[in-house]
C-alpha cells in the first residue's frame, strides 16, 4: 500500500508560481504588490481604494458541524472549493484567516487546509507569515504600556486602577498568564494591580483590524477602545491616552491583505485570525471586499461550527460590512457524525449506520440554523477512506429529507478534480436568486435579549442565566449608547450547549453568561459563557514536542 504523504510533504512538493503572476491574473500591477519573498505579498492600500464601486462577485460561506477529534476539514473544503470553481471555468478566490501560533504548537494544528487542498507556503502561513499577528500583539501591548505609564506619572485622567479592563496579549497558549499581579517590586515599578493575558486572536485590536474598512476607520476604532473607568465610572478611551495614532502606525502594513496561492496556483487572501469560540471568527472585511471586486466567486470560511462562526459571520461581519452572502456550505464527515452518535474515536473506522444516523441531528441543526438567515445551503461530505457506501448514502438520504443536497467531496485526495460536483452546485445556488439574507436580530433590541435570541434560536437553549452584576453592566452600556451593538458569544466550540461533552443536538439546556466585555472599537459586546477561556492552555502533549528542523533544514511535524 502506497505511503500517504503528510500535508507538509505535499505542500513542499508544490510548484509555486511567482506571486506577481498570481497578482497579474487578478489585474493587480506588480507595483501595487508589496512582496514578502517570492511567494507572498501584500496588496497595496492604493490599489484596494481604487476598486471601490466595482461590481461585486458572489459570496460563498463555508461553515461546518461542531468540531470533533475525528476531524471535519472546513478550511480544506474552502480551499478545495475555490480550486474546484476555477477548474469548472469560474473566476474564483478564497479568503481565509491566518493561523495562530497557539493552536499550531498546541493541539489543533495550522489552518492552511490539508492534503491536495492547501494554501502555500504552508510553513510560513502557519508560523510568522508577514508579521500581522506580531503587529497586532505590539499595538495591543503598546496601549497597555501607555495605560500603566499614565497611572505611574500622576494619573491625570483619574483612572480607577480597580476598574482597568485592558489586559495584555500574546500569540501563544499559556494558562499561567491568565490571571497575574503586575507592577510588583516597589515604587519604581508602578502601582500593583491584578490583570492578565489573553491570546492575541482574542484581542479587540485583532477584531478591529478584521472589521475596519480602511486606515481611517482603523484609527477611529482604535481610539474608541475602552481601557477602563474613572472613579466616577466614566469611560477611559485609548484616544484619551493618545495611543490611537501610534497603534495605527504599528498596524499600517498589517491592515493590507496577504496574497498567496493554492497548490493549484489559484489566488487566495489570508488575512486576520480571530477565533470563533472567543471572538467573531472571520477573516478581514478588507480582504473579503477586495476579493469580491476581483473575482466572480469568493469562498470564505467562518471558524468552528455554524453555531459560532456562521452566526457571527452573519450577525457581526455581514451586518457591519454590508455583505450579503449568496450561498453556504456546511461541511461534515461520516467519522464526525458517528462520533456525534456516540461512537468512540477508536471505533470510527468500523461501519455503523445506526450511530451515524443518530449523529446526523447535529448536521441537521446546523443546516436549519443557516437557513434562518435566508441563505441557501448545500452539505459537503468531506471524504475519508474509511467511509462506506452505506454510510455515505445514509447522510445523503438524511440531508435530502431536510430539502437540501449532500455531495461527496474528495478534494483532500484529488484536489479540484474531487470537488467539481460541489462547485457546480454552489454556482447553481448562488445564481438561483434564493438568498434573502437578514441577520437574526434587530439592532434596537436590548443586549440581553439579543443574547437570548442567539441562545434559543441557534443553540436551542431553554434559558439564559446571568448574575446581577452582568445584567447591571449590560444596562449601563445601553445607557451609554452601546445598546445597538451586536453580541459576540464566547462558547465552547464542541457543543451547541456550554458543556463541551454534550454532542448531538441538545435541547433545553441552560446558557450561563458569567462575564461580559464591551469591545466599543470593534463594535460588539462579548458574552462569556460556561468554562470558555480567552487564554487557552497547552495540552498534556503539545504539538510543539514533535516540531523540529530536519537535516536539510526543513520544518517537520507542523500540520
XYZ file of C-alpha atoms in Angstrom:
559
model
C 0.000 0.000 0.000
C 1.352 3.413 -1.022
C 2.557 5.676 1.757
C 0.203 8.643 2.211
C 2.139 11.897 2.166
C 1.671 14.327 5.043
C 0.231 17.789 4.463
C 3.649 19.376 4.815
C 5.238 16.922 2.351
C 2.505 17.669 -0.210
C 2.952 21.420 0.327
C 6.735 21.173 -0.016
C 6.391 19.358 -3.356
C 4.144 22.090 -4.798
C 5.207 24.019 -7.883
C 4.551 27.592 -6.856
C 4.304 30.475 -9.277
C 5.892 33.864 -8.532
C 3.411 35.944 -6.579
C 3.482 38.649 -9.275
C 1.933 36.112 -11.705
C -0.862 35.363 -9.261
C -1.497 39.090 -8.878
C -1.447 39.643 -12.626
C -4.272 37.111 -13.072
C -6.365 39.367 -10.831
C -5.353 42.539 -12.645
C -3.050 43.718 -9.850
C 0.019 45.508 -11.287
C 3.388 44.451 -9.888
C 3.967 47.887 -8.379
C 0.755 47.508 -6.338
C 2.054 44.387 -4.579
C 4.411 44.558 -1.613
C 6.370 41.289 -1.810
C 7.390 39.198 1.176
C 9.785 36.891 -0.638
C 8.762 35.270 -3.938
C 5.526 33.572 -2.888
C 3.553 36.017 -0.766
C 2.733 39.704 -0.939
C 0.501 42.372 0.498
C -1.910 44.234 -1.771
C -1.361 47.975 -1.534
C -3.905 50.257 0.108
C -3.952 52.448 -3.027
C -4.977 49.539 -5.252
C -7.685 48.475 -2.801
C -9.076 52.019 -2.624
C -9.221 52.161 -6.431
C -11.565 49.131 -6.506
C -14.334 50.971 -4.637
C -17.605 50.927 -6.528
C -16.759 47.991 -8.785
C -19.308 45.227 -9.272
C -19.109 42.517 -6.625
C -18.919 38.792 -7.221
C -20.928 36.139 -5.379
C -20.050 35.478 -1.727
C -19.999 31.848 -0.523
C -19.639 30.936 3.158
C -18.144 27.602 4.179
C -19.084 26.500 7.683
C -19.335 23.133 9.447
C -20.821 20.913 12.101
C -19.415 21.134 15.637
C -15.764 20.047 15.588
C -14.776 16.664 16.990
C -11.450 14.858 17.400
C -12.479 12.919 14.259
C -11.883 15.986 12.073
C -14.165 17.927 9.724
C -11.921 19.735 7.221
C -13.615 23.132 6.862
C -10.546 25.034 5.667
C -9.569 22.127 3.417
C -13.039 22.281 1.846
C -12.842 26.073 1.487
C -9.567 25.771 -0.409
C -10.796 22.795 -2.420
C -13.990 24.600 -3.423
C -12.021 27.629 -4.590
C -9.873 25.359 -6.741
C -12.966 23.481 -7.936
C -14.714 26.668 -9.046
C -11.641 27.680 -11.026
C -11.475 24.185 -12.527
C -15.014 24.454 -13.940
C -14.170 27.773 -15.555
C -15.250 30.310 -12.944
C -13.037 33.146 -11.715
C -12.813 32.389 -8.003
C -10.765 33.415 -4.975
C -10.675 32.193 -1.416
C -10.481 34.318 1.735
C -9.391 32.609 4.937
C -7.910 33.564 8.288
C -4.291 33.493 9.377
C -3.424 30.712 11.844
C -2.439 31.477 15.427
C 0.790 30.080 16.856
C -1.150 28.876 19.921
C -3.014 26.035 18.166
C -0.061 25.306 15.855
C 2.068 24.415 18.878
C -0.884 23.205 20.940
C -3.392 20.683 19.687
C -5.444 21.902 16.720
C -2.648 22.404 14.226
C -2.494 25.005 11.481
C -5.173 26.490 9.277
C -3.876 26.318 5.727
C -6.010 23.400 4.538
C -4.778 19.863 4.022
C -3.900 17.150 1.534
C -4.203 18.420 -2.042
C -6.361 21.380 -0.976
C -3.920 23.754 0.714
C -2.669 27.301 0.545
C 1.095 27.720 0.326
C 3.725 28.464 1.590
C 2.194 26.328 4.339
C 5.080 26.657 6.833
C 5.187 30.453 6.552
C 1.418 30.854 6.789
C 1.295 28.704 9.929
C 4.236 30.462 11.593
C 5.290 34.128 11.351
C 3.862 34.743 7.837
C 4.010 38.510 7.128
C 4.138 39.531 10.779
C 0.494 40.637 11.097
C -0.052 38.889 14.431
C 3.137 40.381 15.833
C 1.962 43.851 14.810
C -1.411 43.271 16.480
C 0.279 41.994 19.641
C 2.600 45.011 19.701
C -0.192 47.539 19.141
C -2.330 45.960 21.864
C 0.515 45.890 24.382
C 1.605 49.430 23.499
C -1.812 50.571 24.707
C -1.374 48.535 27.899
C 2.058 50.069 28.487
C 0.793 53.615 27.891
C -2.107 52.993 30.279
C 0.141 51.866 33.131
C 2.631 54.609 32.310
C -0.107 57.255 32.590
C -1.079 55.940 36.019
C 2.593 55.937 37.101
C 3.156 59.574 36.089
C 0.393 61.065 38.195
C -2.824 59.634 36.722
C -4.160 62.936 35.361
C -7.183 61.107 33.904
C -8.168 59.890 37.385
C -8.204 56.234 36.302
C -9.522 53.834 38.944
C -6.908 51.045 38.848
C -9.526 48.656 40.250
C -11.537 49.195 37.059
C -8.841 48.795 34.412
C -10.305 46.457 31.781
C -7.471 46.364 29.220
C -5.459 43.172 29.539
C -2.263 42.190 27.728
C -1.943 39.624 24.931
C 0.485 37.149 23.392
C 0.064 34.722 20.498
C 0.617 31.535 22.464
C -1.386 29.217 24.692
C -0.140 29.958 28.226
C -2.519 29.292 31.100
C -0.003 30.637 33.631
C -0.670 34.175 32.366
C -4.483 34.133 32.602
C -4.511 35.976 35.928
C -1.484 37.859 37.189
C -0.473 40.672 39.512
C 1.746 43.224 37.797
C 3.986 46.106 38.916
C 5.375 44.328 41.971
C 8.819 45.309 43.230
C 8.405 48.747 44.730
C 7.666 52.343 43.804
C 9.843 52.389 40.679
C 7.710 49.702 39.049
C 4.354 51.442 39.380
C 1.140 50.587 41.195
C 0.490 46.868 41.724
C -2.792 45.658 40.267
C -4.443 42.480 39.127
C -4.503 41.829 35.395
C -3.864 39.064 32.916
C -3.190 37.976 29.346
C -5.490 36.849 26.546
C -4.320 35.121 23.380
C -3.739 37.622 20.548
C -6.656 36.297 18.495
C -8.989 37.357 21.329
C -7.647 40.919 21.279
C -10.054 43.701 20.416
C -7.252 45.026 18.200
C -7.494 41.798 16.159
C -11.262 42.276 15.812
C -10.777 45.926 14.836
C -8.232 45.044 12.148
C -10.669 42.461 10.766
C -13.690 44.785 10.758
C -12.105 48.122 9.740
C -12.944 49.415 6.272
C -9.736 51.400 5.745
C -6.881 53.065 7.644
C -9.015 55.997 8.805
C -11.705 53.645 10.100
C -8.997 51.595 11.810
C -7.620 54.607 13.676
C -11.093 55.757 14.730
C -11.959 52.304 16.044
C -8.653 52.114 17.927
C -9.485 55.437 19.571
C -12.893 54.052 20.593
C -11.345 51.236 22.655
C -12.353 51.464 26.325
C -9.414 50.607 28.589
C -11.012 51.251 31.982
C -13.058 53.665 34.045
C -12.527 56.705 36.257
C -13.560 56.862 39.893
C -16.812 58.465 38.714
C -17.287 55.386 36.457
C -16.983 57.309 33.180
C -15.058 55.508 30.441
C -11.393 55.999 29.574
C -10.713 55.603 25.843
C -7.479 54.816 24.005
C -7.658 58.284 22.445
C -7.640 59.797 25.975
C -4.195 58.233 26.379
C -3.183 59.492 22.898
C -2.342 55.897 21.943
C -4.525 55.518 18.837
C -2.118 57.210 16.409
C 0.894 55.107 17.365
C -1.209 51.943 17.354
C -2.389 52.724 13.808
C 1.232 53.233 12.736
C 2.119 49.771 14.024
C -0.869 48.287 12.152
C -0.492 50.213 8.879
C 1.088 47.338 6.941
C -0.824 44.624 8.800
C -4.095 46.123 7.527
C -3.179 45.220 3.933
C -4.412 41.728 2.897
C -1.906 38.952 2.169
C -1.967 37.367 -1.291
C -0.799 33.757 -1.603
C -1.807 30.787 -3.794
C -3.307 27.336 -3.535
C -1.469 24.172 -4.570
C -3.193 24.613 -7.948
C -1.874 28.196 -8.237
C -5.220 29.877 -7.661
C -5.305 33.180 -5.724
C -6.025 33.283 -2.009
C -6.201 36.102 0.523
C -5.135 35.066 4.033
C -5.773 37.889 6.469
C -6.801 38.298 10.103
C -7.368 35.490 12.536
C -9.904 35.804 15.367
C -11.111 32.533 16.929
C -14.856 31.917 16.623
C -15.203 30.464 20.117
C -13.889 33.609 21.861
C -14.114 36.267 19.125
C -16.020 36.775 15.852
C -14.092 34.168 13.882
C -13.901 35.687 10.368
C -11.178 36.897 8.024
C -10.885 40.643 7.421
C -13.580 42.770 5.836
C -10.914 44.430 3.684
C -9.808 41.065 2.264
C -13.370 39.930 1.558
C -14.426 43.218 -0.026
C -11.270 43.334 -2.146
C -11.756 39.763 -3.344
C -15.386 40.480 -4.272
C -14.198 43.201 -6.682
C -11.554 40.935 -8.247
C -13.411 37.632 -8.689
C -16.821 36.321 -9.714
C -16.946 33.936 -6.729
C -15.379 34.456 -3.310
C -15.256 31.475 -0.967
C -14.694 32.351 2.670
C -14.979 30.469 5.947
C -16.049 31.192 9.493
C -14.440 29.436 12.435
C -15.562 26.211 14.132
C -19.204 25.106 13.736
C -22.055 27.133 12.284
C -23.387 27.833 15.795
C -20.341 30.059 16.379
C -18.562 31.112 13.184
C -21.525 31.294 10.817
C -23.749 33.088 13.341
C -21.041 35.697 13.955
C -20.265 35.984 10.239
C -23.935 36.772 9.594
C -24.745 38.830 12.696
C -21.469 40.746 13.116
C -19.333 40.787 9.957
C -22.121 40.947 7.364
C -24.097 43.427 9.478
C -21.143 45.800 9.900
C -19.731 45.451 6.391
C -22.997 45.366 4.452
C -22.174 41.960 2.957
C -24.910 39.688 1.599
C -23.855 36.050 1.186
C -25.328 34.157 -1.765
C -24.909 30.551 -0.571
C -23.464 28.493 2.270
C -21.743 25.112 2.503
C -21.954 23.041 5.697
C -19.032 20.608 5.936
C -19.435 17.265 7.677
C -17.607 13.951 7.784
C -19.017 10.479 8.288
C -16.489 9.984 11.090
C -17.552 13.110 12.985
C -21.243 12.312 12.614
C -20.645 8.816 14.031
C -18.844 10.420 16.981
C -21.892 12.645 17.493
C -23.884 9.424 17.529
C -21.858 8.042 20.428
C -19.013 6.140 18.729
C -15.608 6.426 20.419
C -12.670 7.706 18.363
C -11.001 4.290 18.134
C -14.207 2.777 16.678
C -14.768 5.281 13.876
C -13.199 3.073 11.196
C -15.960 0.464 11.563
C -19.216 0.854 9.624
C -22.045 1.949 11.941
C -25.006 3.364 10.044
C -27.262 3.460 13.105
C -24.863 5.662 15.087
C -24.276 7.789 12.001
C -27.987 8.490 11.589
C -28.255 9.311 15.293
C -25.364 11.762 14.969
C -26.853 13.413 11.867
C -29.047 15.528 14.156
C -26.005 17.764 14.679
C -25.735 18.318 10.932
C -29.490 18.861 10.660
C -29.441 21.555 13.339
C -26.685 23.460 11.526
C -28.481 23.287 8.183
C -31.648 24.556 9.848
C -29.758 27.380 11.543
C -28.079 28.628 8.356
C -31.465 28.768 6.652
C -32.736 31.060 9.422
C -30.521 33.768 7.924
C -32.136 33.395 4.494
C -29.112 31.761 2.873
C -29.476 28.644 0.646
C -27.314 25.744 1.802
C -25.625 22.599 0.494
C -23.814 19.924 2.545
C -20.266 18.831 1.673
C -19.314 15.333 2.855
C -15.536 15.550 3.271
C -14.452 12.041 2.281
C -12.304 9.727 4.404
C -11.042 6.372 3.099
C -12.846 4.541 5.924
C -16.280 5.811 4.758
C -18.533 3.065 3.395
C -21.097 3.317 0.611
C -23.914 2.626 3.076
C -22.753 5.425 5.397
C -22.427 7.943 2.572
C -25.879 7.001 1.278
C -27.344 7.431 4.781
C -26.023 11.003 5.040
C -27.306 11.876 1.576
C -30.733 10.463 2.412
C -30.875 12.351 5.725
C -29.983 15.666 4.084
C -32.462 15.040 1.257
C -35.203 14.755 3.885
C -34.206 18.259 5.004
C -34.845 19.511 1.475
C -31.145 20.008 0.751
C -28.417 18.071 -1.045
C -25.304 16.375 0.338
C -22.387 15.964 -2.078
C -19.397 13.673 -1.561
C -16.125 15.585 -1.959
C -12.672 14.029 -2.490
C -10.604 17.214 -2.650
C -8.182 16.111 0.086
C -7.004 13.224 -2.102
C -7.720 14.560 -5.598
C -7.645 18.349 -5.357
C -10.095 20.259 -7.568
C -10.956 17.121 -9.576
C -12.568 15.694 -6.446
C -14.920 18.602 -5.768
C -16.322 19.553 -9.192
C -19.847 18.414 -8.321
C -19.957 20.705 -5.273
C -18.565 23.595 -7.333
C -21.380 23.228 -9.886
C -23.975 23.079 -7.093
C -22.583 26.208 -5.428
C -22.795 28.106 -8.725
C -26.385 26.905 -9.136
C -27.347 28.068 -5.620
C -25.531 31.400 -5.889
C -27.152 32.169 -9.248
C -30.614 30.996 -8.179
C -31.553 34.260 -6.502
C -32.835 32.304 -3.494
C -30.715 34.228 -0.995
C -32.753 36.584 1.194
C -30.117 37.361 3.777
C -31.051 39.000 7.044
C -29.388 38.970 10.496
C -31.046 37.022 13.299
C -31.995 40.041 15.442
C -32.573 43.771 15.081
C -30.081 46.410 16.241
C -32.533 48.121 18.571
C -33.239 45.119 20.816
C -31.736 45.108 24.345
C -28.355 43.376 24.655
C -29.588 40.625 26.959
C -32.466 39.907 24.579
C -30.007 39.563 21.696
C -28.018 37.032 23.728
C -31.258 35.194 24.476
C -32.280 35.077 20.805
C -28.971 33.500 19.770
C -29.143 31.047 22.682
C -32.696 29.982 21.871
C -32.658 30.087 18.075
C -29.147 28.805 17.370
C -28.196 26.777 20.477
C -31.787 25.637 21.289
C -31.200 26.588 24.928
C -34.097 26.525 27.358
C -32.932 29.607 29.256
C -30.132 32.133 29.727
C -28.951 32.871 33.264
C -26.808 35.787 34.433
C -25.643 37.294 37.681
C -27.000 40.690 38.696
C -23.597 42.251 38.046
C -23.770 41.147 34.391
C -27.310 42.494 33.952
C -26.324 45.779 35.569
C -23.273 46.051 33.307
C -25.348 45.489 30.174
C -27.883 48.072 31.315
C -25.069 50.537 31.994
C -23.671 50.103 28.470
C -27.122 50.581 27.000
C -27.373 53.824 28.972
C -24.035 54.911 27.453
C -25.337 54.374 23.924
C -23.938 50.902 23.169
C -27.231 49.031 23.184
C -27.391 48.910 19.377
C -24.276 46.734 19.127
C -24.453 43.057 18.121
C -23.394 40.375 20.606
C -20.420 38.042 20.252
C -20.984 34.962 22.414
C -17.882 33.141 23.663
C -18.814 29.486 23.999
C -17.250 26.047 23.663
C -16.959 25.024 20.027
C -17.629 21.356 20.740
C -21.336 21.558 21.522
C -24.463 23.599 20.913
C -24.545 23.860 24.714
C -21.912 25.260 27.077
C -20.962 21.680 28.046
C -18.159 20.539 25.728
C -19.071 16.885 26.233
C -22.713 17.258 25.144
C -22.687 16.249 21.468
C -25.522 15.825 19.002
C -28.289 18.426 19.127
C -29.189 19.049 22.791
C -32.407 20.889 23.646
C -33.485 22.928 26.644
C -30.059 23.368 28.242
C -29.062 26.420 30.282
C -26.609 29.014 28.956
C -24.980 30.876 31.835
C -23.318 34.204 30.979
C -20.640 34.681 33.606
C -18.937 37.804 32.222
C -19.482 40.497 29.594
C -16.888 42.700 27.897
C -17.513 45.782 25.795
C -15.491 45.961 22.579
C -16.504 49.506 21.690
C -13.890 49.867 18.955
C -14.691 46.561 17.284
C -18.378 47.291 17.664
C -19.770 44.372 19.646
C -20.389 43.130 23.182
C -18.703 39.856 24.202
C -20.727 37.495 26.420
C -18.535 34.812 28.005
C -20.354 31.583 28.826
C -19.581 28.329 30.607
C -15.912 27.471 31.065
C -14.601 29.108 27.902
C -11.199 30.802 28.318
C -9.810 33.786 26.414
C -6.305 32.439 27.095
C -6.105 28.728 26.211
C -3.630 26.302 27.773
C -1.372 23.757 26.099
C -2.470 20.093 26.215
C -0.615 17.378 28.123
C 1.264 16.503 24.925
C 1.608 19.743 22.940
C 2.202 19.536 19.192
C 5.354 21.597 19.765
C 7.082 18.475 21.093
C 7.020 16.973 17.594
C 8.031 20.063 15.613
C 11.682 20.362 14.579
C 14.072 21.093 11.700
C 15.372 18.071 9.796
C 18.926 17.644 8.465
C 18.022 19.565 5.304
C 16.731 22.493 7.350
C 13.051 21.838 6.559
C 10.302 22.075 9.167
C 8.946 18.696 10.279
C 5.886 17.935 12.407
C 3.860 21.027 11.506
C 0.352 20.147 10.365
